[in-house]
Structures are given as structure tokens and as C-alpha cells.
Short mmCIF file of C-alpha atoms in Angstrom, two decimals:
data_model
loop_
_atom_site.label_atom_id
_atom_site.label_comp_id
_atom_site.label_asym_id
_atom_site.label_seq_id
_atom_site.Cartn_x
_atom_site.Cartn_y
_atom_site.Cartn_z
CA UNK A 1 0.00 0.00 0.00
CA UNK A 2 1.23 3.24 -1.01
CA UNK A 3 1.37 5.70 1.83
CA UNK A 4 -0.28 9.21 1.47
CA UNK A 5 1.09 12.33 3.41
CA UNK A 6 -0.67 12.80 6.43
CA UNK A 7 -0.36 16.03 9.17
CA UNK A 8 -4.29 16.13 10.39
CA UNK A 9 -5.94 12.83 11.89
CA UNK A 10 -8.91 12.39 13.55
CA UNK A 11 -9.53 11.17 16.45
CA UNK A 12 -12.99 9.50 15.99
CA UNK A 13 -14.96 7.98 18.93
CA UNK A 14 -18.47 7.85 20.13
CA UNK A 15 -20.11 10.09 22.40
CA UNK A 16 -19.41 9.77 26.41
CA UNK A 17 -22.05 10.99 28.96
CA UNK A 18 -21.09 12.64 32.01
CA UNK A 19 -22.13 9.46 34.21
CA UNK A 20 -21.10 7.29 31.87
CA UNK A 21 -19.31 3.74 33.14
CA UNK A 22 -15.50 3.09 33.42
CA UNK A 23 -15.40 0.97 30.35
CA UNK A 24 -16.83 3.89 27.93
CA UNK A 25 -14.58 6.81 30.22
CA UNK A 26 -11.65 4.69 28.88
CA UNK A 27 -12.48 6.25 25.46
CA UNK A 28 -11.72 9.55 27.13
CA UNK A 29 -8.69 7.47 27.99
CA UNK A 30 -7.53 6.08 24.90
CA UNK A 31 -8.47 9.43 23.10
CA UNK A 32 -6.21 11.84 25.11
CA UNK A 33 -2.97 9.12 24.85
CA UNK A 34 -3.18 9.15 21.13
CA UNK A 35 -3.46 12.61 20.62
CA UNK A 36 -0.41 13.15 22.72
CA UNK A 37 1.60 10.82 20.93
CA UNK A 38 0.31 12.22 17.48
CA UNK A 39 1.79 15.63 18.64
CA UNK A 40 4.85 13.77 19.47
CA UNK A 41 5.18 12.41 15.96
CA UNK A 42 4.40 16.19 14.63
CA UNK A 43 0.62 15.57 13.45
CA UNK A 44 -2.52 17.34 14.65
CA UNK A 45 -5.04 15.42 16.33
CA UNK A 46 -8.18 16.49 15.66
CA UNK A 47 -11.31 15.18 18.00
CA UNK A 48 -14.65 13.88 16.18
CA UNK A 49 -17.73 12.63 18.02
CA UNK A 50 -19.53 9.95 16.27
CA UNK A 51 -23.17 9.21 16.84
CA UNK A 52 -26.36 8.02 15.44
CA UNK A 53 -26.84 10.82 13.33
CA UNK A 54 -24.71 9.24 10.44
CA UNK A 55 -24.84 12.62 8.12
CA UNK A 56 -24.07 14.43 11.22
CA UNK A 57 -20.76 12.83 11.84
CA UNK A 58 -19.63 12.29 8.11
CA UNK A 59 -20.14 16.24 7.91
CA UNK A 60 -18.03 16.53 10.92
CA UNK A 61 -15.46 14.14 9.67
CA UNK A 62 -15.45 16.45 6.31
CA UNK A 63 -15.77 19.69 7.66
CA UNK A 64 -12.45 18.63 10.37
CA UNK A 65 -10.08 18.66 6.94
CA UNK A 66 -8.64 15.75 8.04
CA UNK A 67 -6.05 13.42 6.11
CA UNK A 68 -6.92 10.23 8.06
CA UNK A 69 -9.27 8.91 10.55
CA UNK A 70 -7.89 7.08 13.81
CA UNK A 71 -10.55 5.02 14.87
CA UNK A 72 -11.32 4.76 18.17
CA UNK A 73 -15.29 4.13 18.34
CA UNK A 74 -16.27 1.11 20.69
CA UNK A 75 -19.72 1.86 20.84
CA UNK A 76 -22.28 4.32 19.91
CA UNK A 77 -24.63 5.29 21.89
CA UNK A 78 -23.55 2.40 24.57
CA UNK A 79 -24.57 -0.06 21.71
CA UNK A 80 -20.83 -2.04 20.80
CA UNK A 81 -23.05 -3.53 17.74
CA UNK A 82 -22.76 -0.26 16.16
CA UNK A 83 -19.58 0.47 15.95
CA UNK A 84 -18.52 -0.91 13.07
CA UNK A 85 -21.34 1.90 11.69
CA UNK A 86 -18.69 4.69 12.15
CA UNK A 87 -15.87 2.78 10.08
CA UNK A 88 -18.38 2.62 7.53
CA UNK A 89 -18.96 6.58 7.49
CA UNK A 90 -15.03 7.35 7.20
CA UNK A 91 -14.69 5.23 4.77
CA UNK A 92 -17.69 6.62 2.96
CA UNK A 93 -16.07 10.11 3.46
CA UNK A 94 -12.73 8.18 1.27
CA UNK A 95 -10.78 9.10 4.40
CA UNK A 96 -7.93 6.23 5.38
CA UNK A 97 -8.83 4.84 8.74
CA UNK A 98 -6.59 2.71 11.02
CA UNK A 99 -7.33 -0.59 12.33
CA UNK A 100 -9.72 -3.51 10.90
CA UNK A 101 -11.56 -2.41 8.00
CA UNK A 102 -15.60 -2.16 8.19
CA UNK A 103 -16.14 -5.76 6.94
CA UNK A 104 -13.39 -7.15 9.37
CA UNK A 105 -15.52 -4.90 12.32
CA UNK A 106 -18.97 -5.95 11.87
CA UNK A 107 -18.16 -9.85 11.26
CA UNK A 108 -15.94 -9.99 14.53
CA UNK A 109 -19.23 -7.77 16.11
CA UNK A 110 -21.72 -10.53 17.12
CA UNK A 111 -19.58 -13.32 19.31
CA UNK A 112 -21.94 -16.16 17.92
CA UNK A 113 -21.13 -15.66 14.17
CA UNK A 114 -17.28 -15.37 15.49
CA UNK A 115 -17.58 -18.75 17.18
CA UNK A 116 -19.58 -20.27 14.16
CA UNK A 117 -17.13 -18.82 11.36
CA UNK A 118 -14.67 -20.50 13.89
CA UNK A 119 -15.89 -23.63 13.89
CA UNK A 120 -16.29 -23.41 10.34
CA UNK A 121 -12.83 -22.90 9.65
CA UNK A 122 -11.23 -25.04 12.18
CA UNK A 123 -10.11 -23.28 15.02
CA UNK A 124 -11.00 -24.63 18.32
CA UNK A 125 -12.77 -22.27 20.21
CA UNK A 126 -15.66 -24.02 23.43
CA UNK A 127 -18.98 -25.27 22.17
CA UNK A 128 -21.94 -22.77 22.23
CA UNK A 129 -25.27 -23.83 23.81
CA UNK A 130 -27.13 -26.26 21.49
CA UNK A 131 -30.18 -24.75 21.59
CA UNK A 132 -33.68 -24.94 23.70
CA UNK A 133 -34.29 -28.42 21.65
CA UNK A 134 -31.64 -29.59 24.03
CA UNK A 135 -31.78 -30.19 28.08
CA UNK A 136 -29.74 -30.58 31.01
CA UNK A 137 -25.74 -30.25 29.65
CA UNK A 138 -23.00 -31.07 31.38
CA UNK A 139 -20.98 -27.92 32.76
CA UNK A 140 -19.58 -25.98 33.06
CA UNK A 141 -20.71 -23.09 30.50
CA UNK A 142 -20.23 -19.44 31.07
CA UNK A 143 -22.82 -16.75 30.27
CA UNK A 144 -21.57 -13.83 28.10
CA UNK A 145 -23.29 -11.34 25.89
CA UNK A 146 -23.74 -11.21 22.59
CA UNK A 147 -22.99 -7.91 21.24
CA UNK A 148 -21.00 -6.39 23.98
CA UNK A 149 -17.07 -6.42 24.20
CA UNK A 150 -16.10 -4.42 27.60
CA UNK A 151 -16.95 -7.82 30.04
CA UNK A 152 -20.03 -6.01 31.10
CA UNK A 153 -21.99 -9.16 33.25
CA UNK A 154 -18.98 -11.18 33.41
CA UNK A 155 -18.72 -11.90 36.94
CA UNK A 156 -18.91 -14.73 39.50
CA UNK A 157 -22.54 -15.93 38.33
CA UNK A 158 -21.52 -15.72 35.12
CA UNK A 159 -20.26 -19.03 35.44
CA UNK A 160 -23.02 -22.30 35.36
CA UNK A 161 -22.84 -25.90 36.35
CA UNK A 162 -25.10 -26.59 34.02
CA UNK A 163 -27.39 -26.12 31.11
CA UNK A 164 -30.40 -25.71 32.63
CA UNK A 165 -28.66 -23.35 35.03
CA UNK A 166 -27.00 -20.97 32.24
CA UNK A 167 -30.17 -20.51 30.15
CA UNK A 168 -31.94 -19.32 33.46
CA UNK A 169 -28.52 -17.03 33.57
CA UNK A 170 -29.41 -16.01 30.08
CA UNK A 171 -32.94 -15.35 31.03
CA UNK A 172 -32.18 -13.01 34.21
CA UNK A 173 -29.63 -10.87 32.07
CA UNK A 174 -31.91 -10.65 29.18
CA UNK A 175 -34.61 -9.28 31.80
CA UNK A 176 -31.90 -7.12 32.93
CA UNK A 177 -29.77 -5.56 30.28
CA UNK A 178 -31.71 -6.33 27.03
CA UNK A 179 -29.59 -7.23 23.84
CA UNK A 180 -29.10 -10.88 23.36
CA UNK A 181 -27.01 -13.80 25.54
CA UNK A 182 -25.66 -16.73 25.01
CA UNK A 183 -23.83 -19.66 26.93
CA UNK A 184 -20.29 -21.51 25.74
CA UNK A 185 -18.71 -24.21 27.70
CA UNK A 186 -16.10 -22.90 30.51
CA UNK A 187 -12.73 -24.03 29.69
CA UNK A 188 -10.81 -24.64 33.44
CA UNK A 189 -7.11 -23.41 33.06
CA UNK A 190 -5.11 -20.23 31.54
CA UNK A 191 -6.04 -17.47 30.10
CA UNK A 192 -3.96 -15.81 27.11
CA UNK A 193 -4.02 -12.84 25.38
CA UNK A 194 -1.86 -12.50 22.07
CA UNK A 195 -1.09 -9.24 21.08
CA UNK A 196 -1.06 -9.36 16.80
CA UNK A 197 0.77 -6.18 14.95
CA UNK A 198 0.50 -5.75 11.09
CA UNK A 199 3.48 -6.49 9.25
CA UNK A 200 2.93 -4.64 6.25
CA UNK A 201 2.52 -7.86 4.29
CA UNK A 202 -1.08 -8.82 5.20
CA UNK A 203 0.09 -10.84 7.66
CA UNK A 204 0.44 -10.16 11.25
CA UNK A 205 3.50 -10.41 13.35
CA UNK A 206 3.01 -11.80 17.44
CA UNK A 207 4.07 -8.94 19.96
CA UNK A 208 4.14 -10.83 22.73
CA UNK A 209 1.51 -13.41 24.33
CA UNK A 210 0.54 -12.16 27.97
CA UNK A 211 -0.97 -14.12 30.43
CA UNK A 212 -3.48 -13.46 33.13
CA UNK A 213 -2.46 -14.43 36.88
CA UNK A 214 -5.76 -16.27 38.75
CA UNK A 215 -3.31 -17.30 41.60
CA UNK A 216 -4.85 -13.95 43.55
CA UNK A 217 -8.09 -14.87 43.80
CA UNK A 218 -9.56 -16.50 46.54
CA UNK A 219 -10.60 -20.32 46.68
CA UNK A 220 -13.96 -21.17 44.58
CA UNK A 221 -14.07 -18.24 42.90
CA UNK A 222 -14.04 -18.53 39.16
CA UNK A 223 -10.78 -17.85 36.94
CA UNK A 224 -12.47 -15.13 34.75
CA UNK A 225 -11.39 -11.87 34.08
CA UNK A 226 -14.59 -10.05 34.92
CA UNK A 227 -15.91 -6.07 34.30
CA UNK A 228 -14.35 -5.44 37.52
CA UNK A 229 -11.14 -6.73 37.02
CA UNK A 230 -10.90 -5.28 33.76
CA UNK A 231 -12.09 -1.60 34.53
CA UNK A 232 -11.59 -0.68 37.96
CA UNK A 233 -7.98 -0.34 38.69
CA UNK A 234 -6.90 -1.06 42.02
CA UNK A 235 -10.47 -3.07 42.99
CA UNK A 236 -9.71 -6.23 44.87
CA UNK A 237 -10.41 -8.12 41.36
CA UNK A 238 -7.69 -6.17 39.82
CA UNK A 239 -5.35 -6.59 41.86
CA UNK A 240 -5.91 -10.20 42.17
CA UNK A 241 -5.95 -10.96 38.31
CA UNK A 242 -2.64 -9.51 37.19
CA UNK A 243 -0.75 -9.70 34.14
CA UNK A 244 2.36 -11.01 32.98
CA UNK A 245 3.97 -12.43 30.07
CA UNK A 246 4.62 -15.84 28.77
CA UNK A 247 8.77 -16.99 28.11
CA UNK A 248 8.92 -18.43 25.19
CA UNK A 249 12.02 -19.35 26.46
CA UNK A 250 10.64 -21.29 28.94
CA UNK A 251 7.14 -22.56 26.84
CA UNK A 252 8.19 -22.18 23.51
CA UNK A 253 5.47 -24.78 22.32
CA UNK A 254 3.23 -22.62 24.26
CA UNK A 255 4.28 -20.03 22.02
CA UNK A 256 3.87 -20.95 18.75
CA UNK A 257 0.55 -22.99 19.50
CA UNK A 258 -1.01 -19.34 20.93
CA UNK A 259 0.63 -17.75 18.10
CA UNK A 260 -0.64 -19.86 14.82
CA UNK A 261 -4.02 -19.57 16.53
CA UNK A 262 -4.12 -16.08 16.71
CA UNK A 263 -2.46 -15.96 13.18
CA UNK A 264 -5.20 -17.81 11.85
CA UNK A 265 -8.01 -15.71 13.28
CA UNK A 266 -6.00 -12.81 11.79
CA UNK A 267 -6.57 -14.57 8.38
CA UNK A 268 -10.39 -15.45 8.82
CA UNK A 269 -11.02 -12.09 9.74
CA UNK A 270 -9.16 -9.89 7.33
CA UNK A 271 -7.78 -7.81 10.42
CA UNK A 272 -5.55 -5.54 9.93
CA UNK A 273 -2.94 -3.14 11.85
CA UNK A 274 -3.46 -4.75 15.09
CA UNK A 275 -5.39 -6.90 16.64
CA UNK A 276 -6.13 -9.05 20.37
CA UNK A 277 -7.21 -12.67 19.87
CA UNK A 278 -7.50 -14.10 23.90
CA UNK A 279 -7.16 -17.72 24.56
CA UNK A 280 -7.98 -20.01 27.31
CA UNK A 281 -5.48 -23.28 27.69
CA UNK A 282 -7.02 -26.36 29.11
CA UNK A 283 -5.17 -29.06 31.30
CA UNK A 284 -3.90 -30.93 28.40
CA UNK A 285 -2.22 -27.56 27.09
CA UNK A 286 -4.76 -27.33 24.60
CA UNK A 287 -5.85 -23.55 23.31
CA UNK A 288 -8.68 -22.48 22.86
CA UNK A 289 -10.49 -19.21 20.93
CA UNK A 290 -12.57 -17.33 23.54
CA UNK A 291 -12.44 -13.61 21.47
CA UNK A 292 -11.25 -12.18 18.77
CA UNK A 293 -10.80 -8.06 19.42
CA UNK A 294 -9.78 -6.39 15.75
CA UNK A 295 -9.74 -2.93 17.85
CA UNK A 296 -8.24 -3.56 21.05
CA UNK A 297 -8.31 -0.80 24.08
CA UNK A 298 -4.74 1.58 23.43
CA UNK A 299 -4.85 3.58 27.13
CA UNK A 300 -1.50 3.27 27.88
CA UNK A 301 -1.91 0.73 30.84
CA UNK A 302 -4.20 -1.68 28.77
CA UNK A 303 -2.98 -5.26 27.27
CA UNK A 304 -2.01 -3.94 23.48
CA UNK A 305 0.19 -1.20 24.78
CA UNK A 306 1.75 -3.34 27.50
CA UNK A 307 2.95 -6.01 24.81
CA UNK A 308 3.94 -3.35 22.40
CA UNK A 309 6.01 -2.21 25.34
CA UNK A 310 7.53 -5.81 26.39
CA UNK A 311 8.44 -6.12 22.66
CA UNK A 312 10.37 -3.06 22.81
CA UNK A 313 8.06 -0.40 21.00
CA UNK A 314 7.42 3.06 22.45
CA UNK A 315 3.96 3.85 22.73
CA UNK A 316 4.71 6.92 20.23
CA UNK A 317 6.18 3.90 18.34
CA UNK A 318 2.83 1.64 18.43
CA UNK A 319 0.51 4.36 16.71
CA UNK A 320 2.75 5.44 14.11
CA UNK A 321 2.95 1.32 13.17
CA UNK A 322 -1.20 1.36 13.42
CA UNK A 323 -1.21 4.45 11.21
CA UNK A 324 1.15 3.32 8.48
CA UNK A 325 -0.17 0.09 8.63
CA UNK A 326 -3.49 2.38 7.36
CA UNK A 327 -1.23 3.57 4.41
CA UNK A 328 -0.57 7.01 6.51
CA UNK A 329 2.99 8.14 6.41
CA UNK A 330 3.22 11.01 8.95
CA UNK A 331 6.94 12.52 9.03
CA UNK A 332 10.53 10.63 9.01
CA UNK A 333 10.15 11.05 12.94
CA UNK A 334 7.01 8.76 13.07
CA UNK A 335 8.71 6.38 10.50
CA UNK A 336 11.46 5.74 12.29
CA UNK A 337 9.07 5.31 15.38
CA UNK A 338 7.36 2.94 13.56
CA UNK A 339 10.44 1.16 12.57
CA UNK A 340 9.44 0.68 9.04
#
């Protein structure tokens, strides 16, 4: 891809209320990190609000003169199934925008479809719930939603001994939250999370693979990283759950099993720039797919960054890689940054 000049981006992202929750404040987060390494890299961020009023925010996205978009939309109006919406408007406006493109977004959107395109294509990732034609189940299965990608109703009773006991789950948070649930069988043992960087061949190049300590938390309580743990820093769950990194020195086998998994999910997906893919490893070593994330969180603290930073990129470094990766050269500081 030939890469076009670039000293304006946009900083696109949806709309955050005053009392709105820790995961959608992270926005706020991620938002105010980029823009300061943009400025490092000698380009002008430019903030955009995205919303439901799709003319609205392609006329903001045109009238803010910008040269690319940096997307950093989870959710629009508190609804992650829409965000893939606001990839769709900058690249309607022909503006270069970083991370997965729209069709990559909206197929990774609905967890379902990303277990049965899975399934489809090989890669292990825990049986769904068969269906209401089915009873009783042997557990256990974990209750997650649908749609939404920040953990929100993960907790303790997320996890089910049973069948019969996780569609009641499903039930309860339907009555609760709206939006749709679903059930997958609980896989006992690690949790991963591989960290994927574009390596300007269409391919994707592993960071590092980081793993999730479960060694803090107290007896019967289930190995999950929960909304807590993952957006209250410094909450007993946080603290208890923390991360670390995998030595492929040590597990190289490890290694390159989590890594041509998450390779391959790059590939079925048609990700691009950078991705997540998280894994859970059963006693037998065995990985399994549990999420694929084409736009992970980039606060400075969170998983992508972190990795980025074990595999010795500056954060300054890690956007001008997800911008060029877009086909957005910035200035020979941000190349060099990049290391490309």
C-alpha cells in the first residue's frame, strides 16, 4: 500500500455521557494518549464525536479537513453492535482509517457468528449452547453477551454448572440488560491474550503473548477476568488478576501454539494493523479461541500497549505502526518510530 502524506488525523470515537461507566470513560482514555503521541510524531489530532446521526458525523469528519481517521469508536450510543457503523462513514467520506476495516468490524461484532465462522474454519474455540431443543448439559458453560465487548456481566454468576442453570442465567440478564445472551462451555485453566501487529505484508507479526495471573483470587471463585477486574484499577479483582507475560524461552510450544491460533483468526477475519485474539489453555495444554478483538483498548496501561512495550516499542512507536499500517505516512520522525 502506497502511503499518502498525512499532518491532520482524527480522532474518531463515540459520544461519552457525564455518568457514563468506566469501560466507555476509557475512550476519554484512549483518546487523550493518542493525541499526545500524534503531537509527538508532529501531526494534529483532531477530536470527532460519532453518533447516530450518520450525516451528522460524516459532515463533521469532512468539515475537520482531516487526512486520516484514527478510529477509536467502541460503541455508539452504549450499543458495541454499532460500531462498526462509524468505520463505515469514514470510509464513505474516502478518508484512510486505522485498524480492521468495516467488513473485518462488523463480522468480529456478534460473538456467535465469530464462534460459528470459527468452527467453520477449524479453530478450536468451546462449544456454544445447542439450543432450547436440548436439556440438562453437562458444565460448566459461562454466560456472556452477545454484542458487547467491555466484560459487562462477566462476573462470579456468570459461570453455570449446568445447562439448565446458564439458560436461566441467560434469562435473568436478558430481563436485565436487554440485547441478546448466550452460553459456551467454561474451559478450566489459563487465560492468554496474544497481542497481533500488522506487518505490512497482510500478515500479522506476534508482539508478545501475555498471560493473566488467577493465583490472587480466593478459593472457589471462578478464573475469569470479569468487568471489575478489567475496569476498575486497584479493585480487589484487579489486583488479584494480574498480568504477565509468557517466556517463550521457557514454553516455547506454548508459544507458537497461541501464536498460529491467533495468526489464523488474523486470516479469517481480514484484520488488519493490530489486533487481540484471547485464549484459554485447558489441562492438556490445549488452546482455545474465547475472542477475537480487531480494535483492542490503546490507554496506555491496557494489554495492546503493555505487549507493544515488552516487545520493545514506544507507545509513540505503536501508533505510528497502526497508522502506516493504514497507508498514513506522517513525518521521518514517526517512520522511524514505527520502525518501518
Amino acid at each position: 500500500m502506497t502511503a499518502s502524506a498525512c499532518t491532520r488525523v482524527a480522532l474518531l470515537h463515540g459520544a461519552v455521557a457525564a455518568d457514563a461507566p468506566p469501560d466507555q470513560v476509557d475512550t476519554l482514555v484512549q483518546r487523550e494518549a493518542v493525541a499526545a503521541a500524534l503531537r509527538h510524531l508532529g501531526a494534529e489530532p483532531v477530536p470527532v464525536v460519532a453518533d447516530l446521526d450518520l450525516a451528522a458525523t460524516a459532515a463533521r469528519l469532512r468539515a475537520a479537513t482531516v487526512d486520516a481517521v484514527f478510529n477509536l469508536v467502541d460503541d455508539l450510543c452504549g450499543q458495541d453492535a454499532l460500531a462498526p457503523v462509524a468505520a463505515l462513514v469514514a470510509a464513505g467520506c474516502g478518508l484512510p482509517i486505522t485498524g480492521a476495516p468495516p467488513a473485518a468490524l462488523l463480522a468480529c461484532a456478534h460473538k456467535p457468528t465469530v464462534k460459528r465462522l470459527l468452527h467453520a474454519a477449524g479453530l478450536p474455540t468451546p462449544d456454544r449452547d445447542p439450543g432450547h431443543g436440548t436439556s440438562g448439559g453437562g458444565g460448566p458453560w459461562i454466560v456472556k453477551s452477545a454484542w458487547d465487548h467491555a466484560s459487562r456481566g462477566l462476573d462470579a454468576e456468570a459461570l453455570c454448572p449446568d445447562l439448565d442453570s446458564a439458560r436461566r442465567r441467560i434469562g435473568r440478564m436478558t430481563a436485565a440488560y436487554g440485547g441478546e445472551w448466550f452460553a459456551e462451555r467454561y474451559v478450566e485453566g489459563r487465560e492468554l491474550n496474544v497481542a497481533l501487529l500488522d506487518d505490512g505484508g497482510g500478515g500479522a507479526r506476534v508482539l508478545a503473548v501475555a498471560e493473566i495471573g488467577f493465583e490472587g483470587l480466593p478459593p472457589g471463585c471462578p478464573r475469569i477476568v470479569g468487568y471489575e477486574a478489567k475496569w476498575r484499577p486497584g479493585s480487589p479483582a484487579d489486583l488479584a488478576t494480574p498480568r504477565r507475560f509468557v517466556d517463550p524461552q521457557a514454553e516455547p510450544a506454548l508459544i507458537a501454539r497461541a501464536a498460529d491460533l491467533a495468526r489464523g483468526c488474523w486470516t479469517l477475519f481480514g484484520l488488519r494493523g493490530y489486533a487481540r485474539i484471547d485464549l484459554r489453555v485447558d489441562g492438556s495444554g490445549r488452546c482455545w479461541v474465547i475472542d477475537v478483538n480487531p480494535n483492542p483498548g490503546l490507554a496506555p496501561d491496557a494489554g495492546m500497549a503493555a505487549c507493544a512495550a515488552h516487545a520493545g516499542l514506544t507507545y509513540e512507536g505503536l501508533i505510528a505502526h497502526i497508522l502506516a499500517s493504514a497507508g498514513v505516512s506522517l513525518t521521518g520522525r514517526a517512520a522511524a518510530a514505527a520502525g518501518r
